[in-house]
Amino acid sequence: MSKVTLTINDKKVQAEEGTTLLEAARSAGIEIPTLCYHEKLTPQGSCRLCTVEISRGQQPSRLVTSCIYLVEEGLVVQTETERVIKGRKMILQLLWARAPGSQVIRDYAVKYGVDREKFEVSSNFCILCGLCVRYCAEVKKKNAIGFVGRGSDRQVMFYPEIAAQECPQCGECWKICPTGVLPSNYAITRVPHFNWPVNPFFPQYDGK
Amino acid sequence: MPILDSPAKLEKFREEILSHRKQEKPCVTICSGTGCRALASEEVARTLVAEIEKNGLKDKVDIRRTGCHGFCEKGPIMVILPEDICYLQVKPEDIPEIVGTTLKEKKIIDRLLFKDAAGKSIVHESDIPFYKNQSRTVFGNNRFIDSKNIDDYIALGGYSALSKALSQMKPEEILDEIKKSNIRGRGGAGFPAGLKWETARNAPGTTKYVIVNADEGDPGAYKDRSLLEGNPHGVLEGLIIGAYVIGAHEGYVYVRQEYPLAIENLGIALEQAREYSLLGKNILGSGFDFDVSIQQGAGAFVSGESSALMTAIEGRVGEPRPKYIRTAVSGIREKPSNLNNVETWANIPFILNKGADWFTGIGTKGSKGTKIFSLVGKVNNTGLVEVPMGTTLRHIIFDVGGGIPGGKKFKAVQTGGPSGGVIPEKLLDMPVDYDEMTRAGSMMGSGGMIVMDETTCMVDIARYYLKFLSEESCGKCVPCREGIYQMLKILNRICGGKGKEGDIELLEEISGVVQEFSLCALGQTAPNPVLSSIRYFRDEYEVHIKEKRCPAGVCKSLISYYIDPEKCQACMICARSCPVQAITGEKNMVHVIDQEKCTKCGTCIEVCPQRFSAVTKLSGEKVPAPVHQKIKVRK
Ligand SMILES: Cc1cc2nc3c(=O)[nH]c(=O)nc-3n(C[C@H](O)[C@H](O)[C@H](O)COP(=O)(O)O)c2cc1C
Ligand code: FES
């Protein structure tokens, strides 16, 4: 694997070919906010929080998601431009209205000085980052949870048949959920006619 | 059945077909497009067959069920060739007269002809203003071809471009010709087709794909459907040529399930092309192998986006891919995959036959050739319209479309579907061109044109499109899903009479981020209907917010119906028609609408006899207090 050199926030950074801008930045100690990224999982590029501005030579700069865009020789990356910040703030405000209880979002909101009153709260608790979905599919290879629906009605759901078999002895996705909504989502799935064993990790949600 | 294993055999076969077809033999063509079928053209055709047999004319008259003629407003359409006599809105009852008078006695039936604005009858299809003002090229063959019969296409010179390509041209020469023609994509952003082909051709790998995008998800658009239903071989010929240039041996046509006739006709076309050796192994004896399969889409708007469409072909949920690599380099199963719109493909045989210079002779500097539009909405002649690029909107809407019905005033036209925007009256003289449309805040898109008159509320229109997009977005990325959701909430609030100071600015602010931060072009273009309507009709938004008034009288929360005591004649018609019994009234007493009960369906205003015209629509004013009084009898 050959190395490429690029500039991130005026700092020369070396990275292996095939790595993403996000990985290159983080390895150089430059922090970029993320919500749907997880180092063990295929990037989904959906929260758009990791968006950065790139340019090359005389070409006009453009916005790309750093969790997907791969490093290129000579690329100039800025992670905190005005354009980028403006979008991140809006994204955080949009998400806050959906998951006002999420600590991760609160922390980012504080960091970016976001006015949380922008949108009226209409909470569905989940931000659809898909970490649980990918974790279950890629790491656990169980596919007990997935996306259903599209547009504003998109949701994450446990598939009862698989979940009844797999989730009680696992529960690992709950730990990576940034909003903490999964346990209740799971509880809803535990429809009465499944007589599930008590979950060893989260017994409090399995009170019969 | 002829096996056309060389260009010479194709030519010989063509001559053979033509020698059997005498020019002077009458041929009755009946449109069998979806529009005319909905108006019972199949029954008309069956009646005609029976009537012709009854009259012993079976050997003297040909009958052909053709593709869509475009003038769907006036279907079922019948054209009698070679005279080009055009009968509109033909009913089965008209058939005996048509056979007796026109076919036997050679006389015209005046009542079935098109009447122009002055009431003058027009005999020939090509003289009808709707057609006369068009330049039908790509769409032109539809009306001469029985879409289920490959011989009809061949008789008109079909597959000669393919034959020329395979026998006389190297792939790179064809590519040069396509690049020189500067044809831009007819389905989306108008990307130059030649450049895309070149990328796919040069991309490493031996397995490559070519794909026809017939997803056509824009509300109101149906030009791809009509092309595919009416002349599937025209699209197929273009596709095979593209495959040859790119080096693909497999192709897909992605058609939405809601287009059963297109799927049926295309399936028949593929079978026939295979039988004739125009598809499959060793096409026209050239050594080039290529075959095509049909993929049915489940009709999600977003599946028409290129990477989503390819994901769907792979058998997964059709959602856009988060990747910064072009599908022309890495598409279906990560192989180079060249996707073009139906109309783009259908243009290819014309370019090869007539040359790039012919093509660049039509249109504007940056937009060449003709373009097909689905002209619908508040316009007299709805239908499919093909005009040279650069034609003005005014020409399309007023000369071809015949203007606005009911003496109403033109207000705006939505182009480019949900990804496009509204264009106001002051820009009616704008030439239709990719770049001009984008500058105007809209988009060429795939050629939808929805005409709106003065009774249309622009805020309501923006809301309609956002509602569509909020349901049709895949919902994966945050700016698109949540941004559209919040924008729709604001628009609902404005239309609902709860708009706030700052709402317009907030819409603009969210729009900016949705455009820049969304993953795919659905989100990137989703704010267009909102931004363009704010740009050209900001005052209408302001009136909704500040005065709680809907100038067009559309937004239900902002209007009331009121019966004028001075005009009411106590006829009871409105009271009896009101579906929620909100109108009280008795003989000789002025009728009164109970504003609490009223659902604002507008029935009362419709049924109130015109000579009374007692019901009015109020917006932005208080409804006068109800009065219990005797009517004033008019002299
Ligand atoms: C949400 C969305 C829907 C689309 N739907 C269609 C469609 O129905 N038909 C089509 O030809 N292109 C559609 N496109 C554009 C395609 O992504 C692609 O650009 C086009 O098919 C390429 O063909 P062309 O270059 O010949 O136009 C859509 C794009 C987006 C973002
Ligand atoms: S972390 Fe890159 S889009 Fe979410």
Coordinates of C-alpha atoms in Angstrom, one line a residue, chain A residues 43-48 51 62-65 68-69 83-84 86-88 90-91 93-95 97-98 118-122 124 126-128 149-154, chain B residues 299-302 319 322-324 469-479 481-486 489-490 493 506 509-510 512-514 516-520 524:
Chain A
P43 CA -19.8 3.7 6.5
Q44 CA -23.3 4.7 5.7
G45 CA -22.8 8.4 5.1
S46 CA -26.2 9.3 6.4
C47 CA -25.9 11.7 9.3
R48 CA -23.8 14.1 7.1
T51 CA -19.1 16.8 6.0
R62 CA -17.0 21.2 -2.6
L63 CA -18.6 19.5 0.4
V64 CA -18.0 15.7 0.9
T65 CA -18.7 13.3 3.8
I68 CA -16.7 8.0 2.8
Y69 CA -14.4 10.1 0.7
R83 CA -20.2 26.5 5.1
V84 CA -19.5 23.3 7.0
K86 CA -23.6 26.2 9.1
G87 CA -24.7 22.8 7.9
R88 CA -23.6 20.9 11.0
M90 CA -28.7 22.8 11.1
I91 CA -28.3 19.0 11.2
Q93 CA -31.0 21.3 15.3
L94 CA -33.0 19.0 13.0
L95 CA -31.9 16.0 15.1
A97 CA -36.2 18.0 17.5
R98 CA -36.3 14.3 17.0
K118 CA -35.2 26.2 16.4
F119 CA -37.7 23.5 15.8
E120 CA -40.5 22.3 17.8
V121 CA -39.8 18.9 19.3
S122 CA -41.6 16.1 17.6
N124 CA -39.4 9.8 17.7
C126 CA -34.3 7.5 17.1
I127 CA -32.0 9.4 14.7
L128 CA -31.8 6.5 12.3
G149 CA -40.5 2.4 5.5
R150 CA -39.1 5.4 3.8
G151 CA -39.1 9.1 3.9
S152 CA -40.3 10.8 7.1
D153 CA -41.8 7.5 8.2
R154 CA -38.6 5.5 8.1
Chain B
G299 CA -42.4 2.5 -8.3
A300 CA -40.5 4.5 -5.7
F301 CA -39.5 7.9 -7.0
V302 CA -36.0 7.6 -5.6
E319 CA -31.7 3.4 -2.2
P322 CA -23.2 6.7 -0.4
K323 CA -20.2 6.6 -2.7
Y324 CA -18.0 9.0 -4.5
L469 CA -40.8 14.3 -1.5
S470 CA -41.2 13.7 2.3
E471 CA -42.9 10.4 1.4
E472 CA -40.6 9.5 -1.5
S473 CA -37.2 10.3 0.0
C474 CA -35.5 7.1 1.0
G475 CA -35.1 8.6 4.5
K476 CA -31.5 7.6 4.8
C477 CA -29.7 10.9 5.2
V478 CA -30.6 13.5 7.8
P479 CA -30.8 16.8 5.8
R481 CA -35.3 13.3 5.7
E482 CA -35.5 15.8 8.5
G483 CA -35.0 19.0 6.5
I484 CA -37.9 18.2 4.2
Y485 CA -40.0 17.1 7.2
Q486 CA -39.5 20.5 8.9
K489 CA -44.3 21.5 8.7
I490 CA -43.7 25.1 8.0
R493 CA -48.5 26.0 9.0
L506 CA -36.4 29.8 7.9
E509 CA -32.2 28.6 5.5
I510 CA -33.2 24.9 5.7
G512 CA -29.6 25.9 1.7
V513 CA -28.5 23.1 3.9
V514 CA -30.7 20.4 2.4
E516 CA -25.7 21.3 0.0
F517 CA -25.6 18.4 2.6
S518 CA -27.9 15.8 1.2
L519 CA -26.6 12.5 -0.1
C520 CA -28.3 12.3 -3.5
Q524 CA -30.1 18.3 -3.4

